[in-house]
Each structure stands twice: as C-alpha cells, then as structure tokens.
Short mmCIF file of C-alpha atoms in Angstrom, two decimals:
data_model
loop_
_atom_site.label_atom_id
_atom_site.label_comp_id
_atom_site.label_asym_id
_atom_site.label_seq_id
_atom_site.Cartn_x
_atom_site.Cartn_y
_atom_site.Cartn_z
CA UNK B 1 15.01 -117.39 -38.52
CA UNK B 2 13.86 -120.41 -40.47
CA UNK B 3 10.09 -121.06 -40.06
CA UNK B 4 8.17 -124.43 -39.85
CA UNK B 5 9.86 -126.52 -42.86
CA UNK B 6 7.07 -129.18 -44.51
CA UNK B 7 8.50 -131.88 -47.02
CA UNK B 8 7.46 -132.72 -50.19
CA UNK B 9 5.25 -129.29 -50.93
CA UNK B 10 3.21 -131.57 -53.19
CA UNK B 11 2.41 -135.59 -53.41
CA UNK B 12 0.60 -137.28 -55.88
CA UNK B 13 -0.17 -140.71 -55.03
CA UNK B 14 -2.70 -143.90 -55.68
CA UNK B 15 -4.97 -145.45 -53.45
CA UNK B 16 -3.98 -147.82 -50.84
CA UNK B 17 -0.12 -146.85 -51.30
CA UNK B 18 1.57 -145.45 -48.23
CA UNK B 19 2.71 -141.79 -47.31
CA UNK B 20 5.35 -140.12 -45.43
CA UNK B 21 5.43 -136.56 -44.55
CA UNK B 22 8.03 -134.41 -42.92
CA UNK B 23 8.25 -131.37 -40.42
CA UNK B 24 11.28 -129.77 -39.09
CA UNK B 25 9.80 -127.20 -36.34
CA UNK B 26 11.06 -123.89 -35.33
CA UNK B 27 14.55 -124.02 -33.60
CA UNK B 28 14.21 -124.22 -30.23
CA UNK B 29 10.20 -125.41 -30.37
CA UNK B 30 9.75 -128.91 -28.69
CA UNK B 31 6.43 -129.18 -29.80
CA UNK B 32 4.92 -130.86 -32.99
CA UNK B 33 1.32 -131.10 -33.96
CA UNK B 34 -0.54 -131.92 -36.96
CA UNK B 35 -3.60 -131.24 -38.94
CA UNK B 36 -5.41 -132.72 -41.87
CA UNK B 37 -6.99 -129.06 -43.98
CA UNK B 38 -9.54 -130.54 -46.27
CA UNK B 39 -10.76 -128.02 -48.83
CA UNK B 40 -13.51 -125.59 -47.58
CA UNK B 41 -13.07 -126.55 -43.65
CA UNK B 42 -10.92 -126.13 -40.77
CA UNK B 43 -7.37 -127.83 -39.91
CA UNK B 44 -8.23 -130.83 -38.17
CA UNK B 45 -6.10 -132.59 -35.05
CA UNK B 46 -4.21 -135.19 -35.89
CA UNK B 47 -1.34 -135.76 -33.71
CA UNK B 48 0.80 -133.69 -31.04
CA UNK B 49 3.72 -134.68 -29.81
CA UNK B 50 5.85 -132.88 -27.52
CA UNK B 51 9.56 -134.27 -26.45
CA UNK B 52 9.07 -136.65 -28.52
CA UNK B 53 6.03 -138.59 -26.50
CA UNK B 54 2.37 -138.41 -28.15
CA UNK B 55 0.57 -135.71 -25.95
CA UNK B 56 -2.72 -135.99 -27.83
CA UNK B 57 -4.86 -137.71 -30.33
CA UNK B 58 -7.39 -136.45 -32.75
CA UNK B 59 -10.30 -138.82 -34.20
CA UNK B 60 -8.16 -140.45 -36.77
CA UNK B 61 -8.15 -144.02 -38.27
CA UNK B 62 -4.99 -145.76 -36.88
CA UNK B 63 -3.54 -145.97 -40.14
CA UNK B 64 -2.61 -142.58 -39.76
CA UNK B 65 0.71 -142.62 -37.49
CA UNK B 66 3.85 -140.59 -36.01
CA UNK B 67 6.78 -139.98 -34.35
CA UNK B 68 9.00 -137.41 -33.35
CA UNK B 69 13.10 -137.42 -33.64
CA UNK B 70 15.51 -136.59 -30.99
CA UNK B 71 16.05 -133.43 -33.06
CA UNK B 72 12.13 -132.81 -32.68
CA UNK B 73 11.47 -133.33 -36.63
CA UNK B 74 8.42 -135.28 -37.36
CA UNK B 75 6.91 -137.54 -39.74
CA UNK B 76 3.18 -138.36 -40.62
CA UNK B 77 2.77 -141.71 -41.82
CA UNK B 78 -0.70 -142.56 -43.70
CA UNK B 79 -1.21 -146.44 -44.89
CA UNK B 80 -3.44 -147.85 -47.05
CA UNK B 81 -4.05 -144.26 -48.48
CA UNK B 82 -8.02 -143.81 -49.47
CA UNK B 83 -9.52 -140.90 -51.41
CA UNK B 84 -10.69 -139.18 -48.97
CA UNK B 85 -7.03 -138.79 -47.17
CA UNK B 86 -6.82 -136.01 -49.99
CA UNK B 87 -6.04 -132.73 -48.20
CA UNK B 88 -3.45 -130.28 -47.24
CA UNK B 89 -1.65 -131.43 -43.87
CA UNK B 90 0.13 -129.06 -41.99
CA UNK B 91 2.47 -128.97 -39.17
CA UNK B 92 2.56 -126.96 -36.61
CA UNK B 93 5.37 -126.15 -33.90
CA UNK B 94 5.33 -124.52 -30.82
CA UNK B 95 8.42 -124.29 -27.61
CA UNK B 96 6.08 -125.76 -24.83
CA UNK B 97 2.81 -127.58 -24.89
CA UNK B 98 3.52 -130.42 -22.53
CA UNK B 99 1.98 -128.88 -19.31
CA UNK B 100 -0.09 -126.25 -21.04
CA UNK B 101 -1.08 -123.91 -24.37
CA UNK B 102 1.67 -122.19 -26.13
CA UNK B 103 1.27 -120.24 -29.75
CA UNK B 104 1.39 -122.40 -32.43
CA UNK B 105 3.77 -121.64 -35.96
CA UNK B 106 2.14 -123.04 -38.77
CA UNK B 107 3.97 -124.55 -41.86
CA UNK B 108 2.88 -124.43 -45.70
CA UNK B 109 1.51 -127.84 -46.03
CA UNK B 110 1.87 -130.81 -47.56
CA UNK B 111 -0.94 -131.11 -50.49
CA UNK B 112 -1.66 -134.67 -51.05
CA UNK B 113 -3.73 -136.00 -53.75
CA UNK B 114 -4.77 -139.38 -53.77
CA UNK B 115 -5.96 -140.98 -57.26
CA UNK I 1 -18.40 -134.39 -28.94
CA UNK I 2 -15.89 -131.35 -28.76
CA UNK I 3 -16.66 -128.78 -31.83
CA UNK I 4 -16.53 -124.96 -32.67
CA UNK I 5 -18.52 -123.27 -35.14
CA UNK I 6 -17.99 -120.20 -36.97
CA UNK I 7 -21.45 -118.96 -38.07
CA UNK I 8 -20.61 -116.58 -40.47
CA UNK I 9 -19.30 -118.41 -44.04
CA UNK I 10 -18.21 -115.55 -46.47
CA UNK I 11 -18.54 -112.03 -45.12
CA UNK I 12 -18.03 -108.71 -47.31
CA UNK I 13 -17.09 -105.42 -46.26
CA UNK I 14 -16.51 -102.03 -47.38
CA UNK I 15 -13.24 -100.49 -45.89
CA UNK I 16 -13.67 -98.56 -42.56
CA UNK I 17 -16.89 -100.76 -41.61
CA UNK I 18 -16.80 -102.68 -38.29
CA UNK I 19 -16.31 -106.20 -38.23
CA UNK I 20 -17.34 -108.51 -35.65
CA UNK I 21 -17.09 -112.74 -36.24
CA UNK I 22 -18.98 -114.91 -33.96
CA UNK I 23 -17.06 -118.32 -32.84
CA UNK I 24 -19.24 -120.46 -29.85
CA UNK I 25 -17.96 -123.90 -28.95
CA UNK I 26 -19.54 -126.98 -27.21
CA UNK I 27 -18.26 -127.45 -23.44
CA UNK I 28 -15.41 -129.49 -22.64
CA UNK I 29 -14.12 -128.12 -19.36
CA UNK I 30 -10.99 -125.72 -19.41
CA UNK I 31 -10.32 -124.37 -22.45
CA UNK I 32 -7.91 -122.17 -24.65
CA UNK I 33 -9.15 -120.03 -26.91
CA UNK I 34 -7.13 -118.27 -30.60
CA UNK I 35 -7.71 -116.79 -33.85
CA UNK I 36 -6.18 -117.79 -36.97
CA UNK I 37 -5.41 -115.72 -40.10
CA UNK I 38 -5.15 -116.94 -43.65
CA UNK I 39 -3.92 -114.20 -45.93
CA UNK I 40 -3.95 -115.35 -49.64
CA UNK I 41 -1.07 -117.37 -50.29
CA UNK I 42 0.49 -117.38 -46.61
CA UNK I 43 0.70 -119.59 -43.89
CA UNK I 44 -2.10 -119.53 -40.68
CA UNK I 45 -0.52 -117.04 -38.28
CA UNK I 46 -1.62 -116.56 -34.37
CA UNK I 47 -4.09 -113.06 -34.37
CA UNK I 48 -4.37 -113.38 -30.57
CA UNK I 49 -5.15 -115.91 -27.97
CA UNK I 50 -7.13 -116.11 -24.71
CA UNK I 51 -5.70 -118.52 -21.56
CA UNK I 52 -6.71 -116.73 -18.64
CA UNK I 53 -7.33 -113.62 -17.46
CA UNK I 54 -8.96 -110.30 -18.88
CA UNK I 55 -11.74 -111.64 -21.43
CA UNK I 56 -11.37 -109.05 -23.71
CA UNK I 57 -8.12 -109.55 -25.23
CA UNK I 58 -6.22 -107.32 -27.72
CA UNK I 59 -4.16 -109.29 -30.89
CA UNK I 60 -2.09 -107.43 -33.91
CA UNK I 61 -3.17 -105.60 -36.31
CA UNK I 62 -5.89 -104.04 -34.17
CA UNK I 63 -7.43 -107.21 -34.14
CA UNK I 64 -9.70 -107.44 -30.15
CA UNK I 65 -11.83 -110.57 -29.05
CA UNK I 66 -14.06 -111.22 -26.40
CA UNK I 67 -14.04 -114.43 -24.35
CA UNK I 68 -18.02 -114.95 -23.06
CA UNK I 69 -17.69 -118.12 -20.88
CA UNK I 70 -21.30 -118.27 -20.22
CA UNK I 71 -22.72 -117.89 -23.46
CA UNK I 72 -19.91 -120.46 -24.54
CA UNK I 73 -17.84 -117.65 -27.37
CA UNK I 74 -15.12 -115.84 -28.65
CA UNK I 75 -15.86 -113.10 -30.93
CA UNK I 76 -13.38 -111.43 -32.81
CA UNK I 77 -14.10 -107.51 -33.78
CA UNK I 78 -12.38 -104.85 -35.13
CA UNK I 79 -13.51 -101.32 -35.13
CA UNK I 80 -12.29 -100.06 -38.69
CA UNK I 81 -11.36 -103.22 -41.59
CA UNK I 82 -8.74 -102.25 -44.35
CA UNK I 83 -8.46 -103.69 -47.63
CA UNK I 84 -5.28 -105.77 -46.16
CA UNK I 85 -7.79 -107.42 -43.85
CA UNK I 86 -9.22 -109.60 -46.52
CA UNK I 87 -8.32 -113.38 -45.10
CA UNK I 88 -9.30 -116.27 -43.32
CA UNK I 89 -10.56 -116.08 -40.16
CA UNK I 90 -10.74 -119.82 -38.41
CA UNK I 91 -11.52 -119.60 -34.18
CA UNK I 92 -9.95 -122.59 -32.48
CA UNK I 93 -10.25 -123.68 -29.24
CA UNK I 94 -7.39 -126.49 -27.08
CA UNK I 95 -9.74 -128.23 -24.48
CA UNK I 96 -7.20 -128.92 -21.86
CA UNK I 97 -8.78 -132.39 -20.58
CA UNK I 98 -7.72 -133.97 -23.25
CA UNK I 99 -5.35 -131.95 -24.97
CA UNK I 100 -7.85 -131.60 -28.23
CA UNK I 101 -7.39 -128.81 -30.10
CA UNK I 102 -10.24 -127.86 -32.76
CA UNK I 103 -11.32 -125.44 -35.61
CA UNK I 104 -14.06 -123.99 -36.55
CA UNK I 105 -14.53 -124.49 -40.90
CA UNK I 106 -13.23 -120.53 -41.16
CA UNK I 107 -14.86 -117.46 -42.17
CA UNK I 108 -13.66 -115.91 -45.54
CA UNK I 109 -13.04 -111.94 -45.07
CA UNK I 110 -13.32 -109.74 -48.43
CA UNK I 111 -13.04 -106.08 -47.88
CA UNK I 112 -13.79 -103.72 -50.47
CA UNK I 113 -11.68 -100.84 -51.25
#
C-alpha cells in the first residue's frame, strides 16, 4: 500500500509570494493534519482536518490556510510567504481522529525555502 | 500554554547500554501520549502510544514507556540499544480539550557499535 503522498518534494520561492502544498493520505484514512518541522525542533500543529471539517488549530498566522477534498486530499496554503515560513511541512494521515486519538502516518515533507 | 520538553538534546551510546529519554509536559487536562522515530533519511513512524490504560506500555522494536501522570511524563527506555537504534526520538502529546497536538524539539540517538 501507498503511504502518505506530499507534493512538490522541494519549493523554492521569494518572499511575500504564495504557496500551495499537497497531501493525498493513506487509503481509507479520513484524517489530515499538518505540521510546520523547522530545522533543529519538533513538527509543529498546524491544521487537522478530519471529513473534511477543521477539527483543530495550531498557533498559526491566518495566512496559513486549508482544506480538505471529498477524496480527503489536502492542501496547505501559505500567503504572503516570509522568511521564516522556511521549513519542512509534513502531512500526516490517520482513519479516525474526529471523536478521539488514532496513530498518525507521516509523509516525507514538503521542504520550502523562502528567499 | 500547552508544551512538551525533551530534556535530553544529543545522547550517545555504546551498543547493549540502557537507554532511558525523559519527555514531561505542561497540564492541559486529558491527554494522549506517543513516541516518534526519525531514522536517517525516513519518514517519523509511531514507536508506541499511550490512551488509557496500563501506564507502562510496550512499542516495536523493544521500545517500553512509562506514563507518570503525577509527575506530568512519559519516558521512553529500552533495556539493550543496537546500532540500528540510532534516530530521532521526538515525545508528543494530543491534549484532547482542544484537539492540540505537540512535540517536544527531539532527542538525537547515536549508538556506537
């Protein structure tokens, strides 16, 4: 079976531009999260979104968005990108978190790099 | 605020030492409780996880942690480290009140063959 799927691997792009990042889960997860990895620390909580409905928010500027599809692929949006959006950001799928904890299956990562 | 540290930064082991790595977080109410593993050039994959229950749970690779709800922690130990143990370790915790889940910065893992 396919794992979490991230899209592009890498992005290079300039400050104040605009981002979007993709995530096809694990077939059969309902459950999409994501985390911002900066170099040296921890994944940090982004987003989570579970049949398609935002089930929790990390601390997060607003220009940092979602959504999930019918199919339960995601997409990050970042606007007005600023240096310090650099990082890896990973997705993360799981088959049930809307009424409780479930494993999560971590994808590769998208490494942005904002100049 | 909701956090979790992981004390130790870079630890280093010879092969067949024991291996414990502290993880306390700040209270939030109910809480879920899992270790990560990095392995060079892989993914973050599940080690174990603690919901409820038996506080001393068992994960793979002979992999055991111990969930200490007074003193706020989640250990993770293993009696015996191999070379293949050499990783990331990052503790993270779901608070269930508000559907946060956070991670400690990690704790690099070099064993020594």
């Amino acid at each position: 079976d396919a794992g979490v799927t991230q899209s592009p691997t890498h992005l290079i792009k300039t400050r104040g531009q605009q981002v979007t990042l993709r995530c096809s889960p694990i077939s059969g997860h309902k459950s999409v999260s994501w985390y911002q990895q900066v170099l040296g620390q921890g994944p940090q909580f982004i987003f989570q979104y579970y049949e398609k409905e935002e089930r929790g928010r990390g601390n997060f500027p607003d220009r940092f968005s979602a959504r999930q599809f019918p199919n339960y692929s995601s997409e990050l949006n970042v606007n007005a990108l600023l240096l310090g959006d650099s990082a890896l950001y990973l997705c993360a799928s799981s088959y049930n978190w809307g009424g409780g904890p479930d494993e999560q299956f971590f994808g590769p990562g998208t490494r942005l790099t904002v100049l | 605020a909701q956090s979790v540290s992981q004390h130790n930064h870079h630890v280093i082991l010879s092969e067949a030492a024991s291996l414990e790595l502290g993880c306390n977080y700040s209270y939030g109410g109910t809480v879920n409780l899992f270790w990560y593993v990095q392995y060079p050039g892989q993914h973050l994959q599940l080690l174990l996880k603690y919901f409820s229950g038996d506080p001393l749970v068992k994960g793979i690779k002979g992999f055991e942690a111990e969930f200490i709800k007074s003193k706020f922690s989640f250990n993770l130990r293993k009696p015996s480290v191999q070379w293949s143990d050499t990783a990331e370790y990052f503790c993270a915790v779901n608070y269930q009140a508000n559907n946060d889940m956070r991670f400690g910065a990690g704790t690099r893992l070099t064993v020594k063959p």
